[in-house]
Amino acid sequence: MTRRHSRAWILLAAALAVAMAPRVASCRDAALARADSLRLTGHYEEAKKAYSGLSAREPVRAAVGLGRCLEVVGDLDRAMQALSAAAEKQPSAADLPAEMARLEFERGQYEAARKHAEAALQLDQDQCAARFVAAELHRVAGRLEEANDAYRWFIRFYNSQQDSITDPEKLLWIGRAAAQFARWNRSSGQFGFLVNDLYPDALKLDRNYWPAHLEMALLFIEKYNRADARTELDSALAINPGAAEAHAARARLELETFNFDSTRTAIDRALAINPRLLVAHQIKADLQMVAFGPRGAVPILEEARRLDPLDELTLGRLAAAYGGADGLRDTLPGTRMRAVVDEAVGRNPRCGEFFAALAGALDLMGRYPYAARYYEEARVRMPQLVAVPGQLGLVWMRLGDEARAAGLLDEAFKIDPFNVRVKNTLQVLELLKGYGVIETPHFLVKYDRGPDSLLARYAARYLEQEVYPVVTGTFGYQPPARSLFEIFSAAKGTSGHSWFSARMVGLPFIGTVGACAGKMVAVTSPNDLRTKYNWARVVKHEFTHVVNLQQTDFTIPRWFTEALAVRQEGYPHPSIWDRVLARRAAAGTLFNLGTINLGFVRPVNGDDWPLAYCQAELYAEYMAETYGKDALNRMVAAYADRLDTPGALKRSFHVEQAPFEAGYRKFIDKMVAGMDPGDPGPSASLAALESAVRRDSTNAVSQARLAGAYLEGGSLPQARAHAAAALRAQPRHPLAAYVMARVQVASGDTLGALKLLQGALDPGAPGEQALALLAKMTLDRADSTEALRLYRIGAEHFPHDAEWFRALADLYRKSGDAEKLAAALERLSEVDDDDVKPPKELAQLAMDRKDAPAAARWAKRALYSDVLNPDAHAILARTSAESKRYDQAVEEYETALRLDARQPAWRLALAQACVEAKQVDRAREVLKELLDAEPQYPGARKLLDTLK
């Protein structure tokens, strides 16, 4: 749903409508208008005084205004007292019991709300607030037909009275009712009218009427139109910075994109204004569930329940939190979850909103099988819920049941074509219809038949033959059904990564190339990216998630399943992990078990993501080293039994979390001892670095880091000054020497820079940046012997950084030292596993020394980095032929020639392999093709003659 300039008409109960006539300003008392303006702009104390001064002249409007000033800060008791006192004096004023009905409904006092609403409607049948409360009372009692009729009343009222409406609040009640009627009656086109006409008309009546902006924002959020939602919330808060509901809506919007800090800030602001604001408590619980798990959400929701004991959106979340904390056993008597379910169903058998909230909370926590179950329950109990079919369809997509998802998503799109996630996911399903499928005993691989046929074939074979037995054997669990893998490439003007992202979440913002939802995995084709990646590493990582999630019934925390998946990959960790770990350890900002999930779900800066992976793997390494080789599987078993992390640690290792964390920190401290933290990283601002220098100008580390920041910013004079200060304090400080050398090189003093770096070098504890610059400058001076020594020092001290081994390989290649070249390339292929060149060169070196098994191993490894590399296929073909695996040789030569048809030697070798494989007809075809292209090709005619 987006804005448009043409008007849409809201005749849901009639066939035609007339354009709204121009409004004229109402002739309200100026003092009353001023009081309303103070209230609407958030000046609540001043507004209360203004309303009090009007109580004699405008007793009804003053009482309503005063009540609202008290309501918006959470003082409902005093608001009710003010309204009740006024009602006794003004028994014929319908607005007063209507206000009391609304407040009683908001705190779950439904019987009192009913009495007040009836009293108001006896006085004024057109009292909109009372009408809306009456409709809502039907809804929460399960009288859905009566509720629907009550919502329809507002549409009829609007169609008959629109030209005479001068109160923006009436338009608010009309809009809310019309939106509900449109949802329940599948009239999605009417939402455009609300945001383009009705609510803007309310603002024409009173430009300060911020609730109109809020209602538009909520409709945009509902349709995943975040840009327009932000615009409306900005407008609402510009009018009234004290609008707690608008801050809560902003929190909801931020949570949808996992901006946790912004979510928390908005929630805190909302609750500071109105501690009773129910929706803020609900979003606070949502944040807790998605970021930290269900246990922390329980007290938040129990508090919300005290504010309104009957609200189904609170109770549904509470049931989910109980289930997540205690185990999803709601079929058993006596559980906390079961008690809440029984309460909700007992009060309202058609409590679809309760089950939708329950499912939504489980969805947030990644408990997809249970989310699907309860979305289905919501759908059955309350078919009117327009969002549920789409939500259920999206969950079935994550569970890999695309056939079941398709029908639900089609239904959802017909109901609501403005839902962006549903629309995007339907486009994914349409794309998948044209995909090829490879079935193995344990996997189903879908792929684009054009660019990814080869990748899919190799991925399916690798998963079945090499990944499945290892991963299932390690964890002692086999998924009961085939695991679905889908490989996405560019199509229809959309990148493969965008298709991948839409497949996983319906929106284009996932920042990885692969993702797992427990029963299915989606990946972006490496053939669709500028820089290819090791697809074999990725699919093994993701299948580890498949196993761990299913064997723990989706209860394993994110950090632990990532730790296990990284360990299964079988490659060294990236060099950035060491730098970030050292930097954050020095700064005292490492994650702990309570915060590490945030690094995965919503990293705040460029350090958080690699640090989360690094620390997760190190937690697993610490467990294995400290508690034995079966330590990790014991933790998996504990999570499968629905224990939380403290409980899992206690059962698995007989240790409380605090001493475990203390032991882990000692493990980390030992690891980072002697590491150079290097630059301050992305989280350190220039202002913070300058402040550190002001606090202690003799601190070499602070001066060097500030110098580095100035260098990166291009401020060379400042960089020189602070580097010099650091070197005065510590003459061989590596970072300071590096910065000063860079400045000297920039000014043309290359020799001075070289001498500075040579003097600063400590071979036992070198600074990485300084050593790298020194080695390069030495090599540039053609001193290969000294450069080789320096690069060896770098390789020894920084074994996870590919550049040291790449430089060593270049030097050994030039010197002709094949043995040392192979050693450097082997390490390079491990630390930069995305690069096809090192394993391909290793395969060729093995062929040169006639080591066919090694050549085959490295050629296969090269294909993990680039399955479209023809040379690797050709080497694999040749080694297969030498090992008398002629069918495989034929397959590999055919593949190599499809990728590069300009290789006559491969074509002859293919023919020879066909002969050995008893594929004589194919051999003849190949030889004729070769001779047509090159009639005199050596050996081709002779071989063909032998086949006649």
XYZ file of C-alpha atoms in Angstrom, residues 55 66 209 299 311 321 323 383 603 619 756 798 837 859:
14
model
C -14.816 23.325 33.894
C -8.631 16.521 31.583
C -4.385 15.946 15.367
C 7.931 -10.998 33.792
C -6.013 -8.684 26.340
C 6.873 -17.304 26.503
C 5.926 -22.587 26.288
C -11.162 -16.737 9.549
C 25.339 -6.205 14.875
C 33.058 -20.980 23.584
C 62.022 3.639 10.837
C 49.572 -14.001 11.648
C 43.800 -20.246 -7.908
C 41.190 -30.281 -8.351
